[in-house]
Coordinates of C-alpha atoms in Angstrom, one line a residue:
M720 CA -39.2 80.3 154.0
K721 CA -41.8 79.5 152.2
L722 CA -43.9 81.8 151.2
K723 CA -47.2 79.8 152.1
Y724 CA -45.6 79.6 155.4
I725 CA -45.0 83.0 156.3
L726 CA -48.3 84.4 155.1
T727 CA -51.6 83.3 156.6
F728 CA -55.2 82.0 155.0
Y729 CA -56.6 86.0 154.8
Q730 CA -54.0 87.0 153.5
R731 CA -53.1 84.6 150.8
I732 CA -57.1 84.3 150.3
Q733 CA -56.4 88.5 149.0
L734 CA -53.5 88.3 147.0
S735 CA -55.1 84.9 145.4
L736 CA -58.5 87.7 143.8
L737 CA -55.5 90.1 143.6
F738 CA -53.2 87.7 141.4
L739 CA -56.8 86.6 139.7
V740 CA -57.8 89.5 138.6
I741 CA -54.5 91.4 137.4
L742 CA -52.7 88.4 136.0
P743 CA -55.4 87.2 133.2
F744 CA -55.8 91.5 132.6
T745 CA -51.8 92.4 132.4
I746 CA -51.4 88.9 129.9
S747 CA -54.9 90.1 128.2
S748 CA -53.2 93.8 128.0
I749 CA -49.5 93.0 127.0
I750 CA -51.6 90.6 124.4
T751 CA -54.2 93.1 122.7
Y752 CA -51.1 95.9 122.3
V753 CA -49.2 93.6 120.9
I754 CA -51.1 92.9 118.1
I755 CA -52.7 96.7 117.4
N756 CA -48.6 98.0 117.7
N757 CA -48.1 95.2 114.5
E758 CA -51.2 95.4 112.8
V759 CA -51.1 99.5 113.3
T760 CA -47.6 98.7 112.0
D761 CA -48.0 97.1 109.7
R762 CA -51.0 99.2 108.0
I763 CA -47.7 102.0 107.8
T764 CA -45.2 99.9 106.4
S765 CA -47.8 99.1 104.0
S766 CA -48.8 102.9 103.7
N767 CA -45.9 103.7 103.1
Q768 CA -44.5 101.4 100.8
Q769 CA -46.7 102.4 98.4
I770 CA -46.1 106.1 98.3
L771 CA -42.8 105.2 97.8
N772 CA -43.2 103.5 94.3
I773 CA -45.0 106.1 93.5
I774 CA -42.3 109.1 94.0
A775 CA -40.5 106.2 92.9
S776 CA -42.1 105.8 89.6
D777 CA -43.2 109.8 89.3
L778 CA -38.6 110.0 89.4
T779 CA -38.0 107.6 86.7
D780 CA -40.2 109.1 85.3
T781 CA -38.6 112.7 85.1
I782 CA -35.1 110.7 84.7
D783 CA -36.2 109.5 81.2
D784 CA -37.3 112.5 80.5
I785 CA -33.9 114.2 81.1
T786 CA -31.7 111.4 79.6
F787 CA -34.7 111.2 76.2
S788 CA -33.3 115.3 76.4
T789 CA -29.8 115.2 76.7
V790 CA -30.2 112.3 73.0
M791 CA -31.5 114.2 71.0
I792 CA -29.5 117.4 71.0
A793 CA -26.7 114.6 71.2
R794 CA -28.3 113.2 68.1
D795 CA -29.8 116.8 66.3
T796 CA -26.2 116.8 63.8
T797 CA -28.0 120.1 63.3
I798 CA -27.5 121.3 66.7
K799 CA -24.0 120.8 67.0
E800 CA -23.3 122.6 63.6
K801 CA -24.3 125.2 65.4
L802 CA -22.9 124.7 68.6
N803 CA -19.2 123.9 67.0
S804 CA -20.4 127.4 65.0
L805 CA -20.7 128.7 68.7
K806 CA -17.3 126.7 70.0
G807 CA -14.3 129.1 70.5
S808 CA -16.7 132.0 71.4
N809 CA -17.2 133.7 74.5
K810 CA -19.2 135.9 73.6
I811 CA -21.4 137.3 70.6
N812 CA -19.1 138.6 68.6
T813 CA -21.2 139.1 65.0
F814 CA -24.8 138.5 63.5
Q815 CA -24.6 134.9 62.7
E816 CA -23.9 134.1 66.3
Y817 CA -26.7 135.8 67.2
Q818 CA -28.7 133.5 65.9
N819 CA -27.2 130.9 67.2
V820 CA -27.3 131.0 70.0
L821 CA -31.4 131.9 69.1
E822 CA -31.5 129.1 67.5
V823 CA -29.5 126.4 70.4
R824 CA -31.4 128.6 72.7
D825 CA -35.2 127.3 71.2
F826 CA -34.0 124.5 71.1
L827 CA -33.1 124.0 75.3
S828 CA -37.0 125.9 75.5
L829 CA -38.3 123.2 74.0
L830 CA -36.6 120.6 76.0
E831 CA -37.3 122.3 79.3
T832 CA -40.8 122.0 78.0
K833 CA -40.8 118.5 78.0
M834 CA -39.5 118.4 81.5
I835 CA -41.4 120.7 83.0
G836 CA -43.0 118.5 85.4
A837 CA -39.9 118.4 86.8
Q838 CA -40.2 122.2 87.0
S839 CA -35.9 122.1 85.2
K840 CA -33.8 124.6 83.8
I841 CA -31.7 123.7 81.5
F842 CA -28.1 125.7 79.8
F843 CA -25.6 124.6 77.8
V844 CA -21.2 125.3 78.5
N845 CA -19.4 125.4 75.6
P846 CA -15.6 125.1 75.2
S847 CA -15.3 128.8 76.0
E848 CA -17.6 128.4 79.3
Y849 CA -19.9 131.2 77.1
I850 CA -23.4 129.7 78.8
I851 CA -26.5 129.9 76.9
H852 CA -30.2 129.1 78.8
A853 CA -33.4 128.3 78.0
S854 CA -35.0 130.9 79.6
Q855 CA -33.9 134.2 81.2
T856 CA -35.5 132.7 84.6
G857 CA -32.1 132.9 87.2
R858 CA -29.5 135.3 87.8
A859 CA -26.8 135.1 85.4
D860 CA -24.3 134.7 88.5
Q861 CA -25.6 132.0 90.5
I862 CA -25.6 130.2 87.4
N863 CA -21.9 131.0 86.5
S864 CA -21.1 129.6 90.1
D865 CA -23.2 126.7 90.0
W866 CA -21.1 126.4 86.6
N867 CA -17.8 127.3 88.2
E868 CA -19.1 124.1 91.2
I869 CA -19.5 121.1 89.4
Q870 CA -17.5 121.7 86.5
P871 CA -14.6 119.5 88.0
R872 CA -17.2 116.8 88.3
V873 CA -17.4 116.9 84.8
D874 CA -16.2 113.5 82.9
L875 CA -14.8 115.3 79.6
N876 CA -13.9 111.7 77.6
N877 CA -18.2 110.2 79.3
T878 CA -19.9 111.0 75.8
R879 CA -21.9 108.3 75.9
T880 CA -24.5 108.5 79.7
I881 CA -26.5 111.4 81.5
Q882 CA -24.0 112.1 84.5
S883 CA -25.2 112.6 87.9
L884 CA -23.0 115.8 89.1
G885 CA -24.5 116.3 92.7
V886 CA -26.1 118.8 94.6
I887 CA -25.3 121.9 95.3
H888 CA -26.4 123.3 98.8
N889 CA -28.3 126.7 99.7
D890 CA -25.7 128.4 102.4
E891 CA -28.3 130.5 104.2
S892 CA -31.9 127.5 103.9
N893 CA -29.3 124.4 103.5
E894 CA -31.7 123.0 100.1
G895 CA -30.2 122.3 97.5
D896 CA -30.7 120.9 93.9
Y897 CA -29.1 118.3 91.9
F898 CA -27.8 119.0 88.2
F899 CA -27.2 116.7 85.8
G900 CA -24.8 117.0 82.4
R901 CA -24.2 115.1 79.4
V902 CA -21.2 116.3 77.3
I903 CA -21.7 116.5 73.5
R904 CA -18.6 115.7 70.7
H905 CA -18.9 116.3 67.2
H906 CA -20.4 113.9 65.5
V907 CA -17.9 113.4 63.1
S908 CA -14.5 114.9 64.2
N909 CA -15.3 114.4 68.1
E910 CA -14.2 117.9 68.8
Y911 CA -15.6 118.8 72.4
L912 CA -18.3 121.3 72.1
G913 CA -19.3 121.7 75.4
T914 CA -21.2 120.2 78.7
L915 CA -24.9 120.2 78.4
V916 CA -26.8 120.8 82.0
I917 CA -30.0 120.0 83.7
R918 CA -30.6 121.7 87.6
I919 CA -33.4 119.7 89.3
P920 CA -34.6 122.2 91.9
D921 CA -34.8 121.6 95.8
S922 CA -38.7 122.1 94.7
Y923 CA -39.6 119.7 92.3
F924 CA -38.6 117.1 95.3
A925 CA -40.2 119.0 98.3
S926 CA -43.5 118.7 96.5
L927 CA -42.9 114.8 95.6
F928 CA -42.3 114.5 99.5
K929 CA -45.2 116.6 100.7
N930 CA -47.3 113.1 100.8
I931 CA -45.3 111.7 103.7
E932 CA -47.3 112.7 106.7
M933 CA -44.6 110.5 109.8
G934 CA -41.3 110.0 109.8
R935 CA -38.9 111.2 107.5
L936 CA -38.5 110.7 103.0
I937 CA -34.9 111.0 102.1
L938 CA -33.3 110.1 98.3
V939 CA -29.4 109.3 98.1
D940 CA -27.5 109.4 94.9
Q941 CA -25.4 106.5 93.4
N942 CA -22.7 108.1 95.3
G943 CA -23.9 108.1 99.2
E944 CA -24.5 111.4 98.9
E945 CA -28.6 113.1 99.8
I946 CA -30.2 114.4 97.8
A947 CA -33.4 115.8 99.2
R948 CA -35.1 115.7 102.8
N949 CA -39.1 115.6 103.5
Q950 CA -37.5 116.8 107.6
T951 CA -34.4 117.9 109.1
D952 CA -34.9 116.2 113.1
S953 CA -32.3 113.4 113.8
F954 CA -34.1 110.3 115.3
S955 CA -33.2 110.4 119.0
D956 CA -34.7 106.5 119.1
K957 CA -32.7 103.8 118.6
E958 CA -35.9 101.3 116.7
I959 CA -36.5 102.6 113.8
L960 CA -38.8 101.0 111.0
R961 CA -36.3 101.4 107.6
I962 CA -37.7 101.1 103.5
E963 CA -35.6 101.2 101.3
Q964 CA -36.7 102.0 97.6
N965 CA -34.0 101.7 94.4
I966 CA -34.3 103.9 91.6
S967 CA -32.9 101.2 89.3
R968 CA -32.3 104.7 86.3
V969 CA -30.1 106.1 88.2
S970 CA -28.7 103.7 91.3
W971 CA -30.2 106.6 93.5
S972 CA -31.7 104.8 97.0
L973 CA -35.2 106.4 98.5
V974 CA -35.4 105.7 101.9
S975 CA -38.1 106.3 104.2
E976 CA -37.5 106.0 108.3
I977 CA -39.6 106.1 110.8
S978 CA -39.7 106.0 114.0
Q979 CA -40.9 103.7 116.8
K980 CA -41.7 105.4 118.7
E981 CA -44.0 107.7 116.3
I982 CA -45.7 104.4 115.8
T983 CA -47.1 103.4 119.0
G984 CA -47.0 106.4 120.6
S985 CA -50.5 107.8 120.4
I986 CA -51.3 103.9 120.8
T987 CA -49.3 103.7 124.6
K988 CA -51.2 106.8 125.5
V989 CA -54.2 105.4 125.2
F990 CA -53.4 102.1 127.0
F991 CA -51.8 103.7 129.3
L992 CA -54.6 105.7 130.3
F993 CA -56.6 102.3 130.2
F994 CA -54.0 101.0 132.3
I995 CA -54.7 103.7 135.2
L996 CA -58.4 103.7 134.9
I997 CA -58.5 99.1 135.8
V998 CA -55.8 100.5 138.2
L999 CA -57.9 102.2 139.6
F1000 CA -61.0 100.0 139.2
I1001 CA -58.7 96.7 140.9
L1002 CA -58.4 99.2 143.6
V1003 CA -61.5 98.9 144.7
F1004 CA -62.4 96.1 143.8
F1005 CA -59.3 95.0 146.4
L1006 CA -60.9 97.6 149.2
L1007 CA -64.6 95.7 148.9
S1008 CA -62.2 92.3 148.4
I1009 CA -60.9 92.8 151.8
Y1010 CA -64.4 93.9 154.0
M1011 CA -65.9 90.5 152.5
S1012 CA -63.2 88.0 153.6
K1013 CA -63.0 89.6 156.5
R1014 CA -66.5 88.8 157.1
L1015 CA -65.5 85.7 155.3
I1016 CA -62.8 84.6 157.1
K1017 CA -64.4 85.4 160.9
P1018 CA -65.9 82.1 161.6
L1019 CA -62.6 80.6 160.8
K1020 CA -60.7 83.1 163.3
S1021 CA -63.0 81.3 165.9
F1022 CA -61.6 78.1 164.6
E1023 CA -58.2 79.0 164.9
K1024 CA -59.3 80.3 168.7
I1025 CA -61.0 77.3 170.2
V1026 CA -57.9 75.4 168.9
K1027 CA -55.3 77.6 171.0
E1028 CA -57.8 77.0 173.7
F1029 CA -58.7 73.2 173.5
V1030 CA -54.0 73.4 173.0
R1031 CA -53.8 75.1 176.3
G1032 CA -55.9 72.2 178.3
N1033 CA -59.0 73.3 177.7
H1034 CA -60.4 70.3 176.4
S1035 CA -64.6 72.2 177.3
V1036 CA -65.2 74.4 174.8
R1037 CA -66.9 73.7 171.6
F1038 CA -67.6 75.9 168.6
Q1039 CA -70.5 78.0 168.5
V1040 CA -73.1 76.4 165.8
K1041 CA -75.7 79.1 164.1
G1042 CA -77.3 78.7 160.9
K1043 CA -77.5 76.0 158.6
D1044 CA -75.3 76.9 156.2
E1045 CA -72.2 75.3 155.6
I1046 CA -69.7 77.3 158.5
A1047 CA -71.8 75.6 160.7
I1048 CA -71.8 71.8 159.7
I1049 CA -68.2 72.0 160.1
G1050 CA -68.8 73.6 163.4
N1051 CA -70.5 70.3 164.0
T1052 CA -68.5 68.4 162.8
F1053 CA -65.2 69.9 164.2
N1054 CA -67.8 69.2 167.5
N1055 CA -66.8 66.5 167.3
M1056 CA -63.5 65.8 166.5
L1057 CA -62.8 68.0 169.4
D1058 CA -65.0 64.5 171.7
Q1059 CA -62.7 62.6 169.9
I1060 CA -59.7 64.3 170.5
K1061 CA -61.0 64.6 173.9
D1062 CA -61.3 60.3 174.4
L1063 CA -58.4 59.7 172.3
I1064 CA -56.0 61.9 174.8
Q1065 CA -57.6 60.4 177.9
R1066 CA -56.8 56.5 176.6
I1067 CA -53.5 57.9 175.5
E1068 CA -52.7 58.8 179.1
H1069 CA -54.1 55.7 180.5
E1070 CA -51.9 53.9 177.8
Q1071 CA -48.5 55.8 178.8
E1072 CA -49.7 54.7 182.6
E1073 CA -49.8 51.1 181.6
K1074 CA -46.9 51.7 179.5
K1075 CA -45.1 52.8 182.1
V1076 CA -45.4 49.3 183.7
L1077 CA -43.7 47.1 181.4
E1078 CA -41.2 49.7 180.7
L1079 CA -40.9 48.6 184.3
Q1080 CA -41.5 44.9 183.6
S1081 CA -39.2 45.3 180.5
L1082 CA -36.5 46.8 182.4
S1083 CA -36.4 43.2 185.4
A1084 CA -36.0 41.5 182.1
Q1085 CA -33.0 42.5 181.1
I1086 CA -31.4 41.3 183.9
R1087 CA -31.5 37.7 183.1
P1088 CA -29.9 37.8 179.5
H1089 CA -26.7 39.9 181.2
F1090 CA -26.8 37.4 184.7
L1091 CA -26.5 34.8 181.2
M1092 CA -23.7 36.2 179.7
N1093 CA -22.1 37.4 183.3
T1094 CA -22.4 33.2 184.2
L1095 CA -21.0 31.6 180.6
N1096 CA -18.4 34.5 180.4
S1097 CA -17.3 32.8 184.5
I1098 CA -18.0 29.3 182.8
K1099 CA -15.0 30.1 180.0
C1100 CA -12.2 31.9 182.6
N1101 CA -13.1 28.6 184.3
L1102 CA -12.3 26.3 181.6
S1103 CA -9.3 29.0 180.4
I1104 CA -7.9 27.6 184.0
S1105 CA -8.5 24.9 183.8
G1106 CA -6.9 24.0 181.0
D1107 CA -9.8 22.9 179.0
P1108 CA -9.2 25.7 175.5
F1109 CA -10.9 23.2 173.4
H1110 CA -14.9 24.2 175.1
S1111 CA -13.4 27.4 176.5
K1112 CA -13.2 28.4 172.5
K1113 CA -16.9 26.7 171.9
I1114 CA -18.3 29.5 175.3
D1115 CA -17.0 31.7 173.7
S1116 CA -18.6 31.3 170.1
L1117 CA -21.8 31.0 172.0
I1118 CA -20.8 34.5 173.4
S1119 CA -20.3 35.8 170.4
L1120 CA -23.6 34.7 168.7
L1121 CA -26.0 35.3 172.2
R1122 CA -24.1 39.0 172.1
S1123 CA -25.3 39.8 168.3
Y1124 CA -28.7 38.0 168.8
M1125 CA -29.6 41.0 171.5
R1126 CA -28.5 43.5 169.7
V1127 CA -29.9 42.5 166.5
N1128 CA -31.2 46.1 165.2
V1129 CA -28.0 47.2 165.5
P1130 CA -26.1 47.3 161.4
N1131 CA -22.9 45.8 161.7
T1132 CA -19.8 45.4 159.0
I1133 CA -19.1 42.8 156.5
A1134 CA -15.9 41.6 158.0
Q1135 CA -17.2 40.9 162.1
E1136 CA -20.7 39.4 159.6
C1137 CA -17.9 36.8 158.9
K1138 CA -16.3 36.4 161.8
L1139 CA -19.8 35.7 163.6
I1140 CA -19.9 32.4 160.2
N1141 CA -16.7 31.1 162.3
A1142 CA -18.1 30.9 165.0
Y1143 CA -21.7 29.7 164.3
L1144 CA -20.0 27.5 163.1
D1145 CA -18.1 26.2 165.4
I1146 CA -21.3 25.1 168.0
M1147 CA -22.7 23.9 164.5
N1148 CA -19.8 21.1 164.0
M1149 CA -19.6 20.8 167.6
R1150 CA -23.2 20.2 167.8
N1151 CA -23.7 17.7 164.4
G1152 CA -20.5 16.4 164.6
T1153 CA -19.6 17.8 161.0
D1154 CA -16.4 19.3 159.8
I1155 CA -17.8 22.7 157.9
A1156 CA -14.9 24.9 157.1
A1157 CA -15.8 28.5 156.3
R1158 CA -13.3 30.4 153.4
I1159 CA -14.3 34.2 152.9
D1160 CA -12.8 36.2 150.4
I1161 CA -13.2 40.5 150.9
E1162 CA -12.1 42.3 148.5
D1163 CA -10.4 45.8 149.9
G1164 CA -11.7 48.5 150.4
L1165 CA -15.5 46.4 151.8
E1166 CA -14.2 45.1 154.9
N1167 CA -16.0 48.3 156.9
V1168 CA -18.9 48.2 154.9
E1169 CA -21.9 48.2 157.4
I1170 CA -25.6 45.6 156.2
P1171 CA -27.9 44.5 158.5
R1172 CA -26.5 42.7 161.3
L1173 CA -27.0 38.5 161.5
L1174 CA -27.5 38.9 157.5
I1175 CA -25.5 36.1 156.7
Q1176 CA -25.7 33.8 159.8
P1177 CA -29.4 32.2 157.6
I1178 CA -27.9 31.6 154.9
I1179 CA -25.3 29.1 155.9
E1180 CA -28.0 27.4 158.4
N1181 CA -29.9 26.6 155.0
S1182 CA -26.8 25.6 154.0
I1183 CA -26.0 23.1 157.6
I1184 CA -29.3 22.1 156.9
H1185 CA -30.3 21.1 153.4
G1186 CA -26.7 21.2 151.0
F1187 CA -24.6 18.8 154.1
V1188 CA -28.0 17.0 155.2
D1189 CA -26.1 13.4 154.3
R1190 CA -22.6 15.2 155.9
E1191 CA -21.1 14.6 153.0
P1192 CA -16.6 14.6 153.4
N1193 CA -14.7 17.9 152.5
A1194 CA -18.0 20.2 153.1
N1195 CA -17.0 23.8 152.6
I1196 CA -18.8 27.4 152.6
N1197 CA -17.3 29.8 150.5
I1198 CA -18.4 33.4 151.4
C1199 CA -17.3 36.5 148.8
A1200 CA -17.9 39.9 148.8
Y1201 CA -16.7 42.1 146.3
A1202 CA -18.0 45.6 143.9
S1203 CA -18.9 46.4 140.6
E1204 CA -20.2 49.9 139.0
S1205 CA -24.0 50.3 141.0
E1206 CA -23.6 48.1 143.5
I1207 CA -22.1 45.8 145.8
Q1208 CA -22.4 41.5 145.8
I1209 CA -22.4 39.5 149.0
S1210 CA -22.1 35.4 147.2
I1211 CA -22.7 32.5 149.9
S1212 CA -22.0 29.2 147.8
D1213 CA -21.6 25.6 149.4
N1214 CA -21.1 21.9 148.1
G1215 CA -23.4 20.2 148.9
K1216 CA -26.3 18.6 147.1
G1217 CA -27.9 21.7 145.7
M1218 CA -31.3 22.1 144.5
T1219 CA -33.2 20.9 141.6
K1220 CA -33.3 23.4 139.1
E1221 CA -37.6 23.7 139.2
K1222 CA -36.8 24.8 142.2
C1223 CA -34.4 27.5 142.9
D1224 CA -36.5 28.9 139.7
T1225 CA -40.2 29.3 142.5
L1226 CA -37.3 30.5 145.0
N1227 CA -35.8 33.5 142.6
L1228 CA -39.6 34.3 141.7
L1229 CA -40.2 34.1 145.3
F1230 CA -37.7 36.8 146.0
K1231 CA -38.2 38.4 143.7
E1232 CA -42.2 39.0 143.9
L1233 CA -42.6 39.0 148.3
S1234 CA -46.5 37.7 148.5
D1235 CA -48.3 37.1 150.5
E1236 CA -49.1 34.1 149.0
L1237 CA -46.3 32.9 148.1
I1238 CA -44.7 33.0 151.1
S1239 CA -47.5 31.1 153.1
D1240 CA -47.0 28.2 151.1
Y1241 CA -42.8 28.3 151.4
D1242 CA -41.4 27.4 154.6
R1243 CA -38.1 28.2 154.7
V1244 CA -38.3 31.8 156.9
G1245 CA -34.7 32.5 157.2
L1246 CA -33.8 32.9 153.4
I1247 CA -37.6 34.6 152.9
N1248 CA -36.4 37.3 155.8
I1249 CA -33.7 37.6 154.2
A1250 CA -36.0 38.6 151.2
Q1251 CA -37.4 40.8 152.6
R1252 CA -34.4 42.9 155.2
L1253 CA -32.6 44.0 151.3
K1254 CA -35.3 45.6 150.2
L1255 CA -36.4 47.6 153.1
T1256 CA -32.9 48.4 154.5
Y1257 CA -31.7 49.1 150.7
G1258 CA -35.2 49.8 148.3
Q1259 CA -36.5 47.5 146.1
E1260 CA -33.1 47.3 143.7
A1261 CA -31.5 45.3 146.8
Y1262 CA -32.7 41.5 146.0
L1263 CA -31.3 38.2 146.6
E1264 CA -30.9 35.4 144.0
G1265 CA -30.4 32.0 144.6
K1266 CA -28.5 29.3 141.6
N1267 CA -27.0 26.4 141.5
N1268 CA -23.5 25.4 141.1
E1269 CA -22.0 24.0 137.6
K1270 CA -21.2 20.8 139.8
K1271 CA -22.2 20.9 142.9
G1272 CA -24.7 22.8 145.7
T1273 CA -25.8 26.4 145.8
T1274 CA -25.0 29.9 145.4
F1275 CA -27.1 32.6 146.8
I1276 CA -25.7 35.8 146.7
M1277 CA -27.6 39.1 147.9
H1278 CA -27.3 42.4 145.3
I1279 CA -27.2 45.6 147.1
P1280 CA -26.9 48.5 145.3
K1281 CA -24.4 51.0 146.1
L1282 CA -25.8 54.7 148.0

């Protein structure tokens, strides 16, 4: 059941007021929230992208410094000779070796100073695993431990490029330092002289990442190993805003991840508080509207009470008019309407009394047709008994016609209508002294299709009166009923004298338009009646069509759409 039939008018007014307040507010709030959310997200994304660009630029400069430093030692033949003299030593045995170590250490210190911004530390490991480091800072055992862990990662055959050796994590703090390496070989003999190792501490990455205030920043090397991050907490939010910046020098990826909840959390809280305030405002408004609506609806309640009293039979009840406002005008009009309804009820009661008298007269009149039918039936029986089947058959045909005329408003099947045509032709042939034959062809399945009673007979009558006016020999009428995809067609054709093309066109226009002006100028009432009954029964798609036959006569086709 529809909602408007369940709720009262007063309740519908309340719901309408509430709907007209809540709907615009909800839509505007959602649109505002989405716009602000998108704007904040875009600004944060833009800000993080700028920070990523700065960090990536700093990392690129650091990688360039590291690459430059390793290239210097790889191309300096003097240092290579010093390293060549130390390649077989695992400790300092002579004063010359001591001087060579000092020169190498000074050179490494120079390189370390070049990379001071990255807080990098450099040491060199010869084939005998003797370690020379640039500065005295740091524990020797820690350096040995670091070298033992990264040594398997060094590719001794790669001398042309700097190698990323990965991260060594501190078990206590889970922080890790990143290591680069460069294999040094003799420039003449290509003999392995040792590996230059550069360590970038975790503190360097922490200083780069400190400007990130929201989300987390992750630095990943070319193997997908995490180098550093500024936040270790995992995100529970599935919606994460991710920005990635590539560092092409070493194929690293700098990834910024921000939780969508982290971005929209503050906005959501503000909107939630705002929404609560608006809900409270709407509640107050709704209570005030209930009070005001009750005052406004009071006259309608009075109207409702008066109508119920009037329906119960108290026709003297009237609305008490007060003032000169719109309700007073409606009240006066309402009282006038009740007066008119009262007069109308009295007239209807008087008409009902007269209708009862007419019904009694109609019942009496129905006795006459039944008397006539019974009399004709008795005559038919007497003729059959007397040996006169010819006139008995004609009376039987007349009885069939009279019975159809008496039940003209009851539909009939196509087969029964065609049977009635045979009875009609029997009467007309006897009356006019003609011998008109009817040929009937009904497609299988259409015999029991119902059509209005006496729909075909006026066309047969038209053929007899106008088509066979000269009483031509071999007169016949063909009745065919057949179906197409969308309609049923009933065709009635004769071999009479036909009609002119102009008259046929006029008839078809009349059947199509059925305007009062055209009908008043036409005298063939039977055909007009068929066209009108078709449209009234089956709709505007049904119509009657007339046309001349190729040789002789006229054909009328009834087009009946399938239901």
